[in-house]
mmCIF file of N, CA, C and O in Angstrom:
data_model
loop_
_atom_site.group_PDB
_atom_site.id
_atom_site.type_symbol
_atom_site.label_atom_id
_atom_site.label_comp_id
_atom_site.label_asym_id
_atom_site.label_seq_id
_atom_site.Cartn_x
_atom_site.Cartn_y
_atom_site.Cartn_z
ATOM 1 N N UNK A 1 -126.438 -20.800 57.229
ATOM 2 C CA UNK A 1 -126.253 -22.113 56.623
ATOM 3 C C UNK A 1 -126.245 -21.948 55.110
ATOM 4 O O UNK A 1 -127.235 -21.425 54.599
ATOM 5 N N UNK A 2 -125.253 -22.330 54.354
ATOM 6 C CA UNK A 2 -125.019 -22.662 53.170
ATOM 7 C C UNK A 2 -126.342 -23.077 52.136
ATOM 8 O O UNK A 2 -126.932 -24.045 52.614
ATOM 9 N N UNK A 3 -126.844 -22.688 51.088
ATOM 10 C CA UNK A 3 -127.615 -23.943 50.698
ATOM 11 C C UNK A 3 -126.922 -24.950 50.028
ATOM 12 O O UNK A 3 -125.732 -25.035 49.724
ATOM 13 N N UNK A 4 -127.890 -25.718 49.846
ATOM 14 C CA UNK A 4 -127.611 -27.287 48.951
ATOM 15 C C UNK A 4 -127.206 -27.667 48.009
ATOM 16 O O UNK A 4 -128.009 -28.490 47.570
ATOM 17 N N UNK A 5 -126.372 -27.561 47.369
ATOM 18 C CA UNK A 5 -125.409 -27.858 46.360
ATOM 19 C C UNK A 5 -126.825 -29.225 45.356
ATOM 20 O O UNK A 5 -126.806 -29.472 44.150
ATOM 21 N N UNK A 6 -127.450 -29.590 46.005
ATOM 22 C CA UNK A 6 -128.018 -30.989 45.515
ATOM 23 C C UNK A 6 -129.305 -30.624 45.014
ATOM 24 O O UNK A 6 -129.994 -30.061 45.865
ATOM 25 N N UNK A 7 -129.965 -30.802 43.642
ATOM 26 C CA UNK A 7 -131.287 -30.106 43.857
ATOM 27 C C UNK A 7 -132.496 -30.881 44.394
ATOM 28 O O UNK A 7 -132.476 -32.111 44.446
ATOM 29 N N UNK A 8 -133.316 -30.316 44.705
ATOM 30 C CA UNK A 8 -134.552 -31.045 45.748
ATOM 31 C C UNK A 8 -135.392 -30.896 44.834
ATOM 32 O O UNK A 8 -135.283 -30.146 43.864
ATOM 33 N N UNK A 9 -136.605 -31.866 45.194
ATOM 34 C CA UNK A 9 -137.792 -31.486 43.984
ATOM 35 C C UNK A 9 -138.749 -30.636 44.643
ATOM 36 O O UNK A 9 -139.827 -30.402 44.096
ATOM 37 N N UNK A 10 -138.399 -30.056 45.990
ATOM 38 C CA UNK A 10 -138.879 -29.250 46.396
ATOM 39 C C UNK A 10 -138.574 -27.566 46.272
ATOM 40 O O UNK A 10 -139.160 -26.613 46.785
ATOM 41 N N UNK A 11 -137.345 -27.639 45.324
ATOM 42 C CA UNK A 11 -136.929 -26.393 44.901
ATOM 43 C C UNK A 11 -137.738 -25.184 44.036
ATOM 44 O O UNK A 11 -138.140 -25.285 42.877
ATOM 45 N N UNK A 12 -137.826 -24.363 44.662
ATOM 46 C CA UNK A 12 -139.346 -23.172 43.412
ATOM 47 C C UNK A 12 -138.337 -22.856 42.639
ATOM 48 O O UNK A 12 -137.244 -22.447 43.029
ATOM 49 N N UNK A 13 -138.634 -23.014 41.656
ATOM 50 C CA UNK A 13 -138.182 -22.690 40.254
ATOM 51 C C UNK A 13 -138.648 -21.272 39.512
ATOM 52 O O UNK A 13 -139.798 -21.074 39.905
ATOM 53 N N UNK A 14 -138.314 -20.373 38.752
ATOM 54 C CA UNK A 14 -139.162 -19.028 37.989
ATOM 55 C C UNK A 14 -139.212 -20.033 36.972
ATOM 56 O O UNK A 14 -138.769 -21.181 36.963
ATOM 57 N N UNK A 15 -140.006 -19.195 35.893
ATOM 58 C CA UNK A 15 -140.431 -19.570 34.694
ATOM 59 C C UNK A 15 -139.185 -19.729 33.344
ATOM 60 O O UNK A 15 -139.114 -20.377 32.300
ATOM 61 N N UNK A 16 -138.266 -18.680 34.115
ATOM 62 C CA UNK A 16 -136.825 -18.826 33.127
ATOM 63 C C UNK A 16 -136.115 -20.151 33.159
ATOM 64 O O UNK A 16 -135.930 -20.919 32.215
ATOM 65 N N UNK A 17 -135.673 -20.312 34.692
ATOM 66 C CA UNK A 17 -135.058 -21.219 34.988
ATOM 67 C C UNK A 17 -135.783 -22.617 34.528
ATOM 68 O O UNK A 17 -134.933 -23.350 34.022
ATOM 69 N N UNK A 18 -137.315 -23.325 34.545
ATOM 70 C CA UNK A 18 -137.976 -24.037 33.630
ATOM 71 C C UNK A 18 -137.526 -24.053 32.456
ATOM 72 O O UNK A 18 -136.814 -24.994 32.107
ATOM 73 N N UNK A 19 -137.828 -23.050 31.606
ATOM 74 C CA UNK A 19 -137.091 -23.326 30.078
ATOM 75 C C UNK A 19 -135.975 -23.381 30.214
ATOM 76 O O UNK A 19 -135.662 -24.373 29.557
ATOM 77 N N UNK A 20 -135.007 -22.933 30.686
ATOM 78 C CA UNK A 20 -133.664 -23.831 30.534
ATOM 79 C C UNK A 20 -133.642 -25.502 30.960
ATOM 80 O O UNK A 20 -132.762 -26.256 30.542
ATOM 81 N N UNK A 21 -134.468 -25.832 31.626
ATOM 82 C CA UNK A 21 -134.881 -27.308 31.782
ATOM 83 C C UNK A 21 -135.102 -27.919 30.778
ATOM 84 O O UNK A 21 -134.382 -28.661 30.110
ATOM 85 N N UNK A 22 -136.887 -27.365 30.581
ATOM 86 C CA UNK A 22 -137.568 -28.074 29.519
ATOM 87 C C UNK A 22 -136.932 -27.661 27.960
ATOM 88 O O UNK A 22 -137.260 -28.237 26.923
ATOM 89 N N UNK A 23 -136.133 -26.740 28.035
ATOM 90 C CA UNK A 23 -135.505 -26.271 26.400
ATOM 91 C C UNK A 23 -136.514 -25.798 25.882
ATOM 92 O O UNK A 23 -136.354 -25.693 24.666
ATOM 93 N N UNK A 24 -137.708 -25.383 26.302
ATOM 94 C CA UNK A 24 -139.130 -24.365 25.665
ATOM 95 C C UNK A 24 -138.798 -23.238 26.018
ATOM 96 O O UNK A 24 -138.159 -22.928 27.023
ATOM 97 N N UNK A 25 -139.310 -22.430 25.025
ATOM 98 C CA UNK A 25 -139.046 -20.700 25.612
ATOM 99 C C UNK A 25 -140.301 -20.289 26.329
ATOM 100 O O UNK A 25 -141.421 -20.800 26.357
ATOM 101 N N UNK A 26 -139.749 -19.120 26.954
ATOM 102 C CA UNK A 26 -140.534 -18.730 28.319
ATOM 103 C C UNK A 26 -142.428 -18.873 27.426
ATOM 104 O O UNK A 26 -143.411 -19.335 28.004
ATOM 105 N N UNK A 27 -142.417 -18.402 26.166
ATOM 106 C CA UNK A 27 -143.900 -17.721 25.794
ATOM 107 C C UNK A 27 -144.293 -19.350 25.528
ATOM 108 O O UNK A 27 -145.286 -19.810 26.093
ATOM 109 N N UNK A 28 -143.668 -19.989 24.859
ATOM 110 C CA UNK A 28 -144.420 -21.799 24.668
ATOM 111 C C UNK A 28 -145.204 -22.092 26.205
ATOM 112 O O UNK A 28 -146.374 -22.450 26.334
ATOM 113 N N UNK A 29 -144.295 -21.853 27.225
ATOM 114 C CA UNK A 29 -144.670 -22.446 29.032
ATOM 115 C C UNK A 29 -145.547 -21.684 29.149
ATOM 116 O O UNK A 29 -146.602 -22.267 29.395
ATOM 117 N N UNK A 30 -145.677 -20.120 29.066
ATOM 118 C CA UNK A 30 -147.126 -19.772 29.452
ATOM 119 C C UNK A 30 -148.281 -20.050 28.544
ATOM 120 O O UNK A 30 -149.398 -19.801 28.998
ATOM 121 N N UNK A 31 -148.194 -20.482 27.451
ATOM 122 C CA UNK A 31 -149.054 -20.382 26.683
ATOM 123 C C UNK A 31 -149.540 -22.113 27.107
ATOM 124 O O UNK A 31 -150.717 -22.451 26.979
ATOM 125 N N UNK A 32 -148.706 -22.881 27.499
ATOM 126 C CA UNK A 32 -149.035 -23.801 28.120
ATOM 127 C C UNK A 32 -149.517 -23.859 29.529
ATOM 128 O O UNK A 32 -150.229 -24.816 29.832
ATOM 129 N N UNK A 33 -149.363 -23.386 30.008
ATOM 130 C CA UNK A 33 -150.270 -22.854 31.232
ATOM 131 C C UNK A 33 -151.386 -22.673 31.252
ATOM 132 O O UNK A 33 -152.279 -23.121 31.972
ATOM 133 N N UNK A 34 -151.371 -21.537 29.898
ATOM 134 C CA UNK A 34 -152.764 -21.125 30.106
ATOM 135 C C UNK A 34 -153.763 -22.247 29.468
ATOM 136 O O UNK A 34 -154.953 -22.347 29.769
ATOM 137 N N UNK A 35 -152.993 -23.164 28.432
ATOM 138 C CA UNK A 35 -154.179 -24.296 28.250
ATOM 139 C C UNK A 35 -154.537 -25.654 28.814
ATOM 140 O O UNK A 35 -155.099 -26.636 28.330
ATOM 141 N N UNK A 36 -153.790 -25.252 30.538
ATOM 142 C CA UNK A 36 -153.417 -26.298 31.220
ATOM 143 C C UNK A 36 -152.997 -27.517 31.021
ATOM 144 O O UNK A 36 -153.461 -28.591 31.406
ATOM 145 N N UNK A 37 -151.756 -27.174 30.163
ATOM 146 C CA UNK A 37 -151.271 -28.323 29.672
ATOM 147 C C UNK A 37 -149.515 -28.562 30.387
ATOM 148 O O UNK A 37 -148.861 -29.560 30.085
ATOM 149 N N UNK A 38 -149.170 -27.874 30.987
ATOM 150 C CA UNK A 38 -147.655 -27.555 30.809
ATOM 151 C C UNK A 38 -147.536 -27.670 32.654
ATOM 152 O O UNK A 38 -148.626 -27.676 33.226
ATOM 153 N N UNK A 39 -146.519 -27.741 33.371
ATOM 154 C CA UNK A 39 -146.215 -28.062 34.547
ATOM 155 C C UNK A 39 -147.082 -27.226 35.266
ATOM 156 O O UNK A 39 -147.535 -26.236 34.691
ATOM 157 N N UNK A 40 -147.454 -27.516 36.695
ATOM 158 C CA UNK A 40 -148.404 -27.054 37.513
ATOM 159 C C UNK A 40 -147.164 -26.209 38.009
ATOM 160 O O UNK A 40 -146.036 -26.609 38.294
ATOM 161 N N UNK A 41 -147.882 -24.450 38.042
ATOM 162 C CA UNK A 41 -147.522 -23.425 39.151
ATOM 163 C C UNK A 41 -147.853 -22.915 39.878
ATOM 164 O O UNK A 41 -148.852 -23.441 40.369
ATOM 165 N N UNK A 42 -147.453 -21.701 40.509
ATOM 166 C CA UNK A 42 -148.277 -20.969 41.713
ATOM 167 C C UNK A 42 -147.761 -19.913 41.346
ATOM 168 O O UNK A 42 -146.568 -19.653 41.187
ATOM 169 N N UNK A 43 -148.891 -19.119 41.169
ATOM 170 C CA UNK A 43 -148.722 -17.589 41.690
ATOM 171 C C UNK A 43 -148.740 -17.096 42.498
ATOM 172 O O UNK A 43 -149.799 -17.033 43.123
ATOM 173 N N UNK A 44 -147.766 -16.557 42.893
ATOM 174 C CA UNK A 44 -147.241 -15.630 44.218
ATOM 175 C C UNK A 44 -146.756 -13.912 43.880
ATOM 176 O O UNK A 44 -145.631 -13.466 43.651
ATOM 177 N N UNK A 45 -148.108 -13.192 43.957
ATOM 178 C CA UNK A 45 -148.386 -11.882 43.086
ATOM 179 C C UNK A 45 -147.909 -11.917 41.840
ATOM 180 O O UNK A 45 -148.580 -12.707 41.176
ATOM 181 N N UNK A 46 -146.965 -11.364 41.156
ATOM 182 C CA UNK A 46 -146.998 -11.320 40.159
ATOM 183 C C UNK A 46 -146.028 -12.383 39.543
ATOM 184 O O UNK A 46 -145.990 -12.183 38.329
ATOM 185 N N UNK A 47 -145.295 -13.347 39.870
ATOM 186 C CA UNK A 47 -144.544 -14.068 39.411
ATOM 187 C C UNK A 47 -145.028 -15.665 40.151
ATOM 188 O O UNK A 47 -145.340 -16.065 41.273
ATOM 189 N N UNK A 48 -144.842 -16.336 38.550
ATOM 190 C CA UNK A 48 -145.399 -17.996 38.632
ATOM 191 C C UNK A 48 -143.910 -18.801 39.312
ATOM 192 O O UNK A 48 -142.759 -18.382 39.189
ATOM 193 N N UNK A 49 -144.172 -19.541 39.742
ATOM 194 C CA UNK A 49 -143.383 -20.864 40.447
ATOM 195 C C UNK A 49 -143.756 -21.994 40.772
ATOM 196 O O UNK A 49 -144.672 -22.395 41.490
ATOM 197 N N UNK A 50 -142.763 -22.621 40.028
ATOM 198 C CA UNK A 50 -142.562 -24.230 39.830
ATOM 199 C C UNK A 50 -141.717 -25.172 40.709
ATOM 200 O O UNK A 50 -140.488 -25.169 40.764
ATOM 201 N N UNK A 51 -142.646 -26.069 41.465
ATOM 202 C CA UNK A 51 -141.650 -26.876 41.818
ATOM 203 C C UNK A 51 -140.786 -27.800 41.472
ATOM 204 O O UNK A 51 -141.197 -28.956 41.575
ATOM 205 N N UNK A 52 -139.906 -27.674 41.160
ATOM 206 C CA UNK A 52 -138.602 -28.464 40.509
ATOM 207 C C UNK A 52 -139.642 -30.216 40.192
ATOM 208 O O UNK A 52 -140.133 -30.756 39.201
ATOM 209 N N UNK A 53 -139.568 -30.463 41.307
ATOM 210 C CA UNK A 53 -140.683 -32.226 41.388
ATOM 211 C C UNK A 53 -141.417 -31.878 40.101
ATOM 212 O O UNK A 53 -140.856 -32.265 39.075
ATOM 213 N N UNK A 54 -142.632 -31.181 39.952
ATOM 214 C CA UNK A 54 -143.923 -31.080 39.737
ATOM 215 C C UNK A 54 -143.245 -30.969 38.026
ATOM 216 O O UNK A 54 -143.739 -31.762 37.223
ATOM 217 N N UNK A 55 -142.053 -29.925 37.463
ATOM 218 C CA UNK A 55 -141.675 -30.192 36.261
ATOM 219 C C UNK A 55 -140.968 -31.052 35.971
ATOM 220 O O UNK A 55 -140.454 -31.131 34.855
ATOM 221 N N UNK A 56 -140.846 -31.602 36.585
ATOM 222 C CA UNK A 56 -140.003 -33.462 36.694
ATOM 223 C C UNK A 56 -141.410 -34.081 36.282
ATOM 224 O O UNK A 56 -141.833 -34.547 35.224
ATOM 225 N N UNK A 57 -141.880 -33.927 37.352
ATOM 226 C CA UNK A 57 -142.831 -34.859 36.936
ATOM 227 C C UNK A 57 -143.752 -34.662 35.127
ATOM 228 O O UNK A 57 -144.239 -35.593 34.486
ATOM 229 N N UNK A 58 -143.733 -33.308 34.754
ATOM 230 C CA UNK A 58 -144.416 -33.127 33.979
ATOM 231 C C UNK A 58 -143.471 -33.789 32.682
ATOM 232 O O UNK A 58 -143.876 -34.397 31.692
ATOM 233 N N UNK A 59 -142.104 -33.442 33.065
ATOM 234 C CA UNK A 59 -141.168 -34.230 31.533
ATOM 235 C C UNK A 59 -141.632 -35.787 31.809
ATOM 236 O O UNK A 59 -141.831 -36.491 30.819
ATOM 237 N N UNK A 60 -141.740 -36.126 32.603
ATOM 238 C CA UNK A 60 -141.743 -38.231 32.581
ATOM 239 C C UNK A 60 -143.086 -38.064 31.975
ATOM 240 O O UNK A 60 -142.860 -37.815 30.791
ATOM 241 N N UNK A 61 -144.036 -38.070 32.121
ATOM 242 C CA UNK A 61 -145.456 -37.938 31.512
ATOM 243 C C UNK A 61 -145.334 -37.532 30.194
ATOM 244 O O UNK A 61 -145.250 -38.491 29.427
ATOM 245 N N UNK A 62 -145.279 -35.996 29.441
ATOM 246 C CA UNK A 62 -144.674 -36.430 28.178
ATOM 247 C C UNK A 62 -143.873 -37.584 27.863
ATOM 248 O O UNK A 62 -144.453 -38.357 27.100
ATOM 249 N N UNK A 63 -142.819 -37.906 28.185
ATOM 250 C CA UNK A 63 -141.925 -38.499 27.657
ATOM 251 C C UNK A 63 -142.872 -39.689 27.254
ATOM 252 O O UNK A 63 -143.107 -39.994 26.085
ATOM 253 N N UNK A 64 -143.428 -40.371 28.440
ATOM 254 C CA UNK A 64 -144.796 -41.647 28.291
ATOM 255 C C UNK A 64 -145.414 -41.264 27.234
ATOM 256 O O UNK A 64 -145.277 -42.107 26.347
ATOM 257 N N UNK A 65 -146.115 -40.264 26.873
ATOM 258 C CA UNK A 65 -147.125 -39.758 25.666
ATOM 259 C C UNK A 65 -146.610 -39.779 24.481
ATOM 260 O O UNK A 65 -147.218 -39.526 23.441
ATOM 261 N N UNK A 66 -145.322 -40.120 24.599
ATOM 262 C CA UNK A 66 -144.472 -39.789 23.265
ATOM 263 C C UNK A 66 -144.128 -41.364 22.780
ATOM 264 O O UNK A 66 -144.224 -41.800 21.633
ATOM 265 N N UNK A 67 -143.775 -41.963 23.770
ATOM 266 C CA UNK A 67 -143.424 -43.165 23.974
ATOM 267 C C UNK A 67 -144.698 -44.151 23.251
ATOM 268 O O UNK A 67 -144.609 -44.910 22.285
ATOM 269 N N UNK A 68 -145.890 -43.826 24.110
ATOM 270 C CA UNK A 68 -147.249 -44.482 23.912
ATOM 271 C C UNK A 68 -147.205 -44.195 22.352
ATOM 272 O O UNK A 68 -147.212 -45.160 21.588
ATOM 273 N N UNK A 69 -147.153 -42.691 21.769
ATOM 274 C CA UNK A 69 -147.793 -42.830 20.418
ATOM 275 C C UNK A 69 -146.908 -42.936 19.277
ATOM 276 O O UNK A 69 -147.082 -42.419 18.174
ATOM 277 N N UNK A 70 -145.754 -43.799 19.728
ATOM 278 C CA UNK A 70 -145.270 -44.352 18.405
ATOM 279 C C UNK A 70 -145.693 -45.584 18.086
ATOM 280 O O UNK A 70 -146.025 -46.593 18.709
ATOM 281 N N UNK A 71 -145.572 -45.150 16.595
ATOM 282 C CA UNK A 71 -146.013 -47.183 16.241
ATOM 283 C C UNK A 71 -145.015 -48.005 16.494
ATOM 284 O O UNK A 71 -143.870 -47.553 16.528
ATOM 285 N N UNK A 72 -145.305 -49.580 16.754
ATOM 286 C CA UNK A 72 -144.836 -50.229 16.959
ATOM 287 C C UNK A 72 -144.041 -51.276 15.499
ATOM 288 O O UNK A 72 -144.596 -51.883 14.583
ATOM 289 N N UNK A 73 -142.565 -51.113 15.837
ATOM 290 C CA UNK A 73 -142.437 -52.049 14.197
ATOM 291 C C UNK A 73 -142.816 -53.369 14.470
ATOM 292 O O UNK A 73 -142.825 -54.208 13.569
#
């Protein structure tokens, strides 16, 4: 069977393919990781993975934080 032309938010993502998302380079995402700030992953021995959802979800949340802390004219 073919895969899915459509992406799922259930799709595992590497850490490359993320920064081409988020437009951060690979060392910003781990360094966000490590201050648990940056999309939730899993390690699976030596390489982290993201579920497509979970960095979805992490851009709408910034985006809110960004949103929240502008002033208002």
């Amino acid at each position: 069977m073919a895969p899915s032309a459509t992406p799922s938010s259930e799709d595992l993502l590497l850490i490359e393919d993320v920064s081409a998302i988020t437009r951060r380079s690979v060392g910003t995402l781990r360094w966000l990781r490590h201050q648990d700030q940056g999309p939730k992953g899993h390690r699976a021995g030596r390489r982290i993975y993201f579920r497509r959802g979970d960095v979805m979800q992490w851009l709408a949340e910034q985006e809110r934080a960004a949103d929240t802390s502008r002033p208002t004219a």
